[in-house]
Amino acid sequence: MSLSKDEQRRVLATEVFSRCCLVGEFTLRSGRTANRYFDKYQFESDPELLAALAAEMVALVPDDIDLLAGLEMGGIPVVTALAAATGIPAVFVRKVAKEYGTARLAEGPSVAGKRVLIVEDVVTSGGQIRLSAADLRDIGALVVGAVCVIDREEGGSEILAEDGIVLSSLFGAAELEAAGATYRPSWG
């Protein structure tokens, strides 16, 4: 018996929650403190789970995108899997251009004049997306939006909208929390 699309999504959300949601006190990149933390490396390091997430994210990618831009460091595995799932080339965006070799900010194909979709793992405030979008625009990219696996739903989407960046997420924190409410560990 095969699962419906909605059931598949719930199973995926439950898997992400069960593998990635940690409870405690955590300081986020934004400086905020949270009592729940989504350990993105738990889905980024698992080839099967990462591929399943990328397959679901394909629907979030607009048809007219030339390049997918993964942000250092968490966006790199996600953009690689999404590029494989869509056939759209990826670029890897550094926080700071390296000072040796090619001295590039964005590694891979040139972004100049290209319609670029930023790819991130988890978004809280949207701060790194804002910074990287500005950097990409400075080198000629046409940043058309951003996608992420998890939106913590703490204002990042609204902040990015101020810069003309529409954020699409595979999961919001509320959906993952709801999936977590139904999660039953195998040992319980």
PDB file of C-alpha atoms in Angstrom:
ATOM      1  CA  MET A   1       0.000   0.000   0.000  1.00  0.00           C
ATOM      2  CA  SER A   2       1.477   3.337  -1.018  1.00  0.00           C
ATOM      3  CA  LEU A   3       1.154   6.505   1.013  1.00  0.00           C
ATOM      4  CA  SER A   4      -0.608   9.626  -0.231  1.00  0.00           C
ATOM      5  CA  LYS A   5       1.469  12.758  -0.834  1.00  0.00           C
ATOM      6  CA  ASP A   6       0.179  14.242   2.459  1.00  0.00           C
ATOM      7  CA  GLU A   7       1.048  11.053   4.364  1.00  0.00           C
ATOM      8  CA  GLN A   8       4.534  10.994   2.809  1.00  0.00           C
ATOM      9  CA  ARG A   9       5.041  14.605   3.913  1.00  0.00           C
ATOM     10  CA  ARG A  10       3.922  13.799   7.489  1.00  0.00           C
ATOM     11  CA  VAL A  11       6.293  10.828   7.619  1.00  0.00           C
ATOM     12  CA  LEU A  12       9.159  13.018   6.367  1.00  0.00           C
ATOM     13  CA  ALA A  13       8.323  15.770   8.894  1.00  0.00           C
ATOM     14  CA  THR A  14       8.217  13.209  11.701  1.00  0.00           C
ATOM     15  CA  GLU A  15      11.577  11.809  10.619  1.00  0.00           C
ATOM     16  CA  VAL A  16      13.165  15.272  10.510  1.00  0.00           C
ATOM     17  CA  PHE A  17      11.721  16.141  13.912  1.00  0.00           C
ATOM     18  CA  SER A  18      12.767  12.871  15.539  1.00  0.00           C
ATOM     19  CA  ARG A  19      16.306  13.060  14.183  1.00  0.00           C
ATOM     20  CA  CYS A  20      16.954  16.797  14.420  1.00  0.00           C
ATOM     21  CA  CYS A  21      14.977  18.433  17.226  1.00  0.00           C
ATOM     22  CA  LEU A  22      17.013  18.915  20.387  1.00  0.00           C
ATOM     23  CA  VAL A  23      15.669  20.347  23.651  1.00  0.00           C
ATOM     24  CA  GLY A  24      17.833  22.500  25.914  1.00  0.00           C
ATOM     25  CA  GLU A  25      19.268  26.001  25.807  1.00  0.00           C
ATOM     26  CA  PHE A  26      20.913  26.985  22.544  1.00  0.00           C
ATOM     27  CA  THR A  27      22.382  30.215  21.199  1.00  0.00           C
ATOM     28  CA  LEU A  28      21.474  30.744  17.547  1.00  0.00           C
ATOM     29  CA  ARG A  29      23.515  32.528  14.858  1.00  0.00           C
ATOM     30  CA  SER A  30      21.225  35.529  15.309  1.00  0.00           C
ATOM     31  CA  GLY A  31      22.279  35.731  18.969  1.00  0.00           C
ATOM     32  CA  ARG A  32      18.837  34.684  20.124  1.00  0.00           C
ATOM     33  CA  THR A  33      18.430  31.900  22.677  1.00  0.00           C
ATOM     34  CA  ALA A  34      16.112  28.998  21.915  1.00  0.00           C
ATOM     35  CA  ASN A  35      14.899  26.023  23.930  1.00  0.00           C
ATOM     36  CA  ARG A  36      14.508  23.922  20.771  1.00  0.00           C
ATOM     37  CA  TYR A  37      17.220  23.507  18.202  1.00  0.00           C
ATOM     38  CA  PHE A  38      17.047  21.822  14.812  1.00  0.00           C
ATOM     39  CA  ASP A  39      20.396  20.056  14.360  1.00  0.00           C
ATOM     40  CA  LYS A  40      20.547  20.310  10.589  1.00  0.00           C
ATOM     41  CA  TYR A  41      23.634  18.111  10.391  1.00  0.00           C
ATOM     42  CA  GLN A  42      21.456  15.143  11.297  1.00  0.00           C
ATOM     43  CA  PHE A  43      19.588  15.417   7.982  1.00  0.00           C
ATOM     44  CA  GLU A  44      22.486  16.839   5.972  1.00  0.00           C
ATOM     45  CA  SER A  45      24.771  13.923   6.807  1.00  0.00           C
ATOM     46  CA  ASP A  46      22.232  11.203   5.972  1.00  0.00           C
ATOM     47  CA  PRO A  47      22.202  10.565   2.197  1.00  0.00           C
ATOM     48  CA  GLU A  48      18.733   8.990   2.127  1.00  0.00           C
ATOM     49  CA  LEU A  49      17.058  11.629   4.279  1.00  0.00           C
ATOM     50  CA  LEU A  50      18.825  14.467   2.437  1.00  0.00           C
ATOM     51  CA  ALA A  51      17.730  13.039  -0.933  1.00  0.00           C
ATOM     52  CA  ALA A  52      14.128  12.737   0.297  1.00  0.00           C
ATOM     53  CA  LEU A  53      14.172  16.363   1.463  1.00  0.00           C
ATOM     54  CA  ALA A  54      15.643  17.540  -1.844  1.00  0.00           C
ATOM     55  CA  ALA A  55      13.009  15.608  -3.779  1.00  0.00           C
ATOM     56  CA  GLU A  56      10.295  17.438  -1.822  1.00  0.00           C
ATOM     57  CA  MET A  57      12.045  20.804  -2.263  1.00  0.00           C
ATOM     58  CA  VAL A  58      11.976  20.514  -6.074  1.00  0.00           C
ATOM     59  CA  ALA A  59       8.427  21.908  -6.001  1.00  0.00           C
ATOM     60  CA  LEU A  60       9.756  25.087  -4.316  1.00  0.00           C
ATOM     61  CA  VAL A  61      12.138  25.901  -7.179  1.00  0.00           C
ATOM     62  CA  PRO A  62      10.745  28.346  -9.762  1.00  0.00           C
ATOM     63  CA  ASP A  63      10.952  27.247 -13.399  1.00  0.00           C
ATOM     64  CA  ASP A  64      13.114  30.169 -14.553  1.00  0.00           C
ATOM     65  CA  ILE A  65      16.126  29.668 -12.266  1.00  0.00           C
ATOM     66  CA  ASP A  66      19.604  29.526 -13.810  1.00  0.00           C
ATOM     67  CA  LEU A  67      21.594  28.666 -10.681  1.00  0.00           C
ATOM     68  CA  LEU A  68      21.076  27.415  -7.145  1.00  0.00           C
ATOM     69  CA  ALA A  69      23.289  29.177  -4.589  1.00  0.00           C
ATOM     70  CA  GLY A  70      24.106  27.205  -1.431  1.00  0.00           C
ATOM     71  CA  LEU A  71      25.339  29.201   1.541  1.00  0.00           C
ATOM     72  CA  GLU A  72      28.384  28.203   3.546  1.00  0.00           C
ATOM     73  CA  MET A  73      28.243  25.808   5.375  1.00  0.00           C
ATOM     74  CA  GLY A  74      24.832  24.253   5.953  1.00  0.00           C
ATOM     75  CA  GLY A  75      23.408  25.212   2.572  1.00  0.00           C
ATOM     76  CA  ILE A  76      26.158  23.346   0.700  1.00  0.00           C
ATOM     77  CA  PRO A  77      24.872  19.770   1.213  1.00  0.00           C
ATOM     78  CA  VAL A  78      21.277  20.908   0.643  1.00  0.00           C
ATOM     79  CA  VAL A  79      22.108  22.748  -2.595  1.00  0.00           C
ATOM     80  CA  THR A  80      24.151  19.794  -3.851  1.00  0.00           C
ATOM     81  CA  ALA A  81      21.232  17.400  -3.318  1.00  0.00           C
ATOM     82  CA  LEU A  82      18.759  19.910  -4.790  1.00  0.00           C
ATOM     83  CA  ALA A  83      20.961  20.433  -7.850  1.00  0.00           C
ATOM     84  CA  ALA A  84      21.050  16.662  -8.365  1.00  0.00           C
ATOM     85  CA  ALA A  85      17.257  16.474  -8.023  1.00  0.00           C
ATOM     86  CA  THR A  86      16.533  19.406 -10.391  1.00  0.00           C
ATOM     87  CA  GLY A  87      19.423  19.312 -12.848  1.00  0.00           C
ATOM     88  CA  ILE A  88      20.061  23.014 -12.141  1.00  0.00           C
ATOM     89  CA  PRO A  89      23.745  23.854 -11.574  1.00  0.00           C
ATOM     90  CA  ALA A  90      24.851  24.948  -8.117  1.00  0.00           C
ATOM     91  CA  VAL A  91      27.261  27.559  -6.837  1.00  0.00           C
ATOM     92  CA  PHE A  92      28.738  27.482  -3.362  1.00  0.00           C
ATOM     93  CA  VAL A  93      28.688  30.869  -1.636  1.00  0.00           C
ATOM     94  CA  ARG A  94      31.309  31.740   0.948  1.00  0.00           C
ATOM     95  CA  LYS A  95      30.701  34.140   3.816  1.00  0.00           C
ATOM     96  CA  VAL A  96      33.882  35.926   2.754  1.00  0.00           C
ATOM     97  CA  ALA A  97      35.726  35.580  -0.556  1.00  0.00           C
ATOM     98  CA  LYS A  98      38.879  33.556  -0.097  1.00  0.00           C
ATOM     99  CA  GLU A  99      42.142  35.463  -0.386  1.00  0.00           C
ATOM    100  CA  TYR A 100      44.012  32.890  -2.447  1.00  0.00           C
ATOM    101  CA  GLY A 101      43.570  30.897  -5.639  1.00  0.00           C
ATOM    102  CA  THR A 102      40.564  32.231  -7.539  1.00  0.00           C
ATOM    103  CA  ALA A 103      39.603  34.618  -4.677  1.00  0.00           C
ATOM    104  CA  ARG A 104      35.940  33.998  -5.433  1.00  0.00           C
ATOM    105  CA  LEU A 105      32.926  34.568  -3.245  1.00  0.00           C
ATOM    106  CA  ALA A 106      30.804  32.139  -5.272  1.00  0.00           C
ATOM    107  CA  GLU A 107      32.506  28.931  -6.388  1.00  0.00           C
ATOM    108  CA  GLY A 108      31.242  27.260  -9.553  1.00  0.00           C
ATOM    109  CA  PRO A 109      29.720  28.875 -12.646  1.00  0.00           C
ATOM    110  CA  SER A 110      29.639  32.664 -12.906  1.00  0.00           C
ATOM    111  CA  VAL A 111      26.558  34.228 -11.324  1.00  0.00           C
ATOM    112  CA  ALA A 112      26.742  37.448 -13.370  1.00  0.00           C
ATOM    113  CA  GLY A 113      23.448  38.060 -15.152  1.00  0.00           C
ATOM    114  CA  LYS A 114      21.994  34.757 -13.874  1.00  0.00           C
ATOM    115  CA  ARG A 115      18.699  34.249 -12.049  1.00  0.00           C
ATOM    116  CA  VAL A 116      19.801  32.783  -8.731  1.00  0.00           C
ATOM    117  CA  LEU A 117      17.821  31.049  -5.995  1.00  0.00           C
ATOM    118  CA  ILE A 118      19.532  30.991  -2.595  1.00  0.00           C
ATOM    119  CA  VAL A 119      19.410  27.652  -0.769  1.00  0.00           C
ATOM    120  CA  GLU A 120      19.773  27.404   3.010  1.00  0.00           C
ATOM    121  CA  ASP A 121      19.169  24.733   5.622  1.00  0.00           C
ATOM    122  CA  VAL A 122      17.528  26.482   8.591  1.00  0.00           C
ATOM    123  CA  VAL A 123      16.362  30.114   8.713  1.00  0.00           C
ATOM    124  CA  THR A 124      15.744  32.086  11.902  1.00  0.00           C
ATOM    125  CA  SER A 125      16.316  35.795  11.253  1.00  0.00           C
ATOM    126  CA  GLY A 126      17.366  35.508   7.611  1.00  0.00           C
ATOM    127  CA  GLY A 127      20.574  37.380   8.417  1.00  0.00           C
ATOM    128  CA  GLN A 128      22.988  35.258   6.410  1.00  0.00           C
ATOM    129  CA  ILE A 129      20.655  35.134   3.427  1.00  0.00           C
ATOM    130  CA  ARG A 130      20.450  38.948   3.482  1.00  0.00           C
ATOM    131  CA  LEU A 131      24.223  39.312   3.606  1.00  0.00           C
ATOM    132  CA  SER A 132      24.857  36.703   0.925  1.00  0.00           C
ATOM    133  CA  ALA A 133      22.120  38.100  -1.346  1.00  0.00           C
ATOM    134  CA  ALA A 134      23.765  41.532  -1.181  1.00  0.00           C
ATOM    135  CA  ASP A 135      27.164  39.979  -1.955  1.00  0.00           C
ATOM    136  CA  LEU A 136      25.734  37.995  -4.870  1.00  0.00           C
ATOM    137  CA  ARG A 137      24.003  41.086  -6.260  1.00  0.00           C
ATOM    138  CA  ASP A 138      27.311  42.975  -6.009  1.00  0.00           C
ATOM    139  CA  ILE A 139      28.875  40.441  -8.389  1.00  0.00           C
ATOM    140  CA  GLY A 140      25.982  40.599 -10.846  1.00  0.00           C
ATOM    141  CA  ALA A 141      23.542  37.896  -9.716  1.00  0.00           C
ATOM    142  CA  LEU A 142      19.810  38.428 -10.040  1.00  0.00           C
ATOM    143  CA  VAL A 143      18.666  37.000  -6.704  1.00  0.00           C
ATOM    144  CA  VAL A 144      15.039  35.961  -7.185  1.00  0.00           C
ATOM    145  CA  GLY A 145      14.305  34.307  -3.846  1.00  0.00           C
ATOM    146  CA  ALA A 146      15.413  31.792  -1.266  1.00  0.00           C
ATOM    147  CA  VAL A 147      14.412  28.314  -0.153  1.00  0.00           C
ATOM    148  CA  CYS A 148      15.189  26.437   3.026  1.00  0.00           C
ATOM    149  CA  VAL A 149      14.458  23.104   4.629  1.00  0.00           C
ATOM    150  CA  ILE A 150      13.265  24.578   7.951  1.00  0.00           C
ATOM    151  CA  ASP A 151      11.904  28.048   8.694  1.00  0.00           C
ATOM    152  CA  ARG A 152      11.995  28.528  12.463  1.00  0.00           C
ATOM    153  CA  GLU A 153       9.169  31.057  11.919  1.00  0.00           C
ATOM    154  CA  GLU A 154      10.875  33.750  13.992  1.00  0.00           C
ATOM    155  CA  GLY A 155      10.623  36.642  11.555  1.00  0.00           C
ATOM    156  CA  GLY A 156      13.191  35.673   8.922  1.00  0.00           C
ATOM    157  CA  SER A 157      10.629  35.556   6.127  1.00  0.00           C
ATOM    158  CA  GLU A 158       9.392  39.068   6.924  1.00  0.00           C
ATOM    159  CA  ILE A 159      12.903  40.480   7.226  1.00  0.00           C
ATOM    160  CA  LEU A 160      13.905  38.958   3.884  1.00  0.00           C
ATOM    161  CA  ALA A 161      10.769  40.390   2.252  1.00  0.00           C
ATOM    162  CA  GLU A 162      12.101  43.870   3.152  1.00  0.00           C
ATOM    163  CA  ASP A 163      14.967  43.127   0.738  1.00  0.00           C
ATOM    164  CA  GLY A 164      12.623  41.772  -1.929  1.00  0.00           C
ATOM    165  CA  ILE A 165      13.505  38.157  -1.149  1.00  0.00           C
ATOM    166  CA  VAL A 166      10.612  35.709  -0.922  1.00  0.00           C
ATOM    167  CA  LEU A 167      11.467  32.765   1.328  1.00  0.00           C
ATOM    168  CA  SER A 168       9.866  29.388   0.637  1.00  0.00           C
ATOM    169  CA  SER A 169      10.383  26.635   3.168  1.00  0.00           C
ATOM    170  CA  LEU A 170       9.826  22.915   3.040  1.00  0.00           C
ATOM    171  CA  PHE A 171       8.806  22.872   6.711  1.00  0.00           C
ATOM    172  CA  GLY A 172       7.907  25.517   9.245  1.00  0.00           C
ATOM    173  CA  ALA A 173       8.705  25.000  12.901  1.00  0.00           C
ATOM    174  CA  ALA A 174       4.993  24.636  13.728  1.00  0.00           C
ATOM    175  CA  GLU A 175       4.572  21.782  11.245  1.00  0.00           C
ATOM    176  CA  LEU A 176       7.618  19.997  12.659  1.00  0.00           C
ATOM    177  CA  GLU A 177       6.349  20.531  16.214  1.00  0.00           C
ATOM    178  CA  ALA A 178       2.991  19.020  15.179  1.00  0.00           C
ATOM    179  CA  ALA A 179       4.823  16.063  13.644  1.00  0.00           C
ATOM    180  CA  GLY A 180       6.792  15.745  16.874  1.00  0.00           C
ATOM    181  CA  ALA A 181       3.590  15.532  18.886  1.00  0.00           C
ATOM    182  CA  THR A 182       2.790  12.303  17.037  1.00  0.00           C
ATOM    183  CA  TYR A 183       6.326  10.919  17.238  1.00  0.00           C
ATOM    184  CA  ARG A 184       6.705   7.745  19.212  1.00  0.00           C
ATOM    185  CA  PRO A 185      10.293   6.558  19.695  1.00  0.00           C
ATOM    186  CA  SER A 186      10.843   2.908  18.852  1.00  0.00           C
ATOM    187  CA  TRP A 187      12.016   2.261  22.421  1.00  0.00           C
ATOM    188  CA  GLY A 188       8.895   3.870  24.013  1.00  0.00           C
TER     189      GLY A 188
END
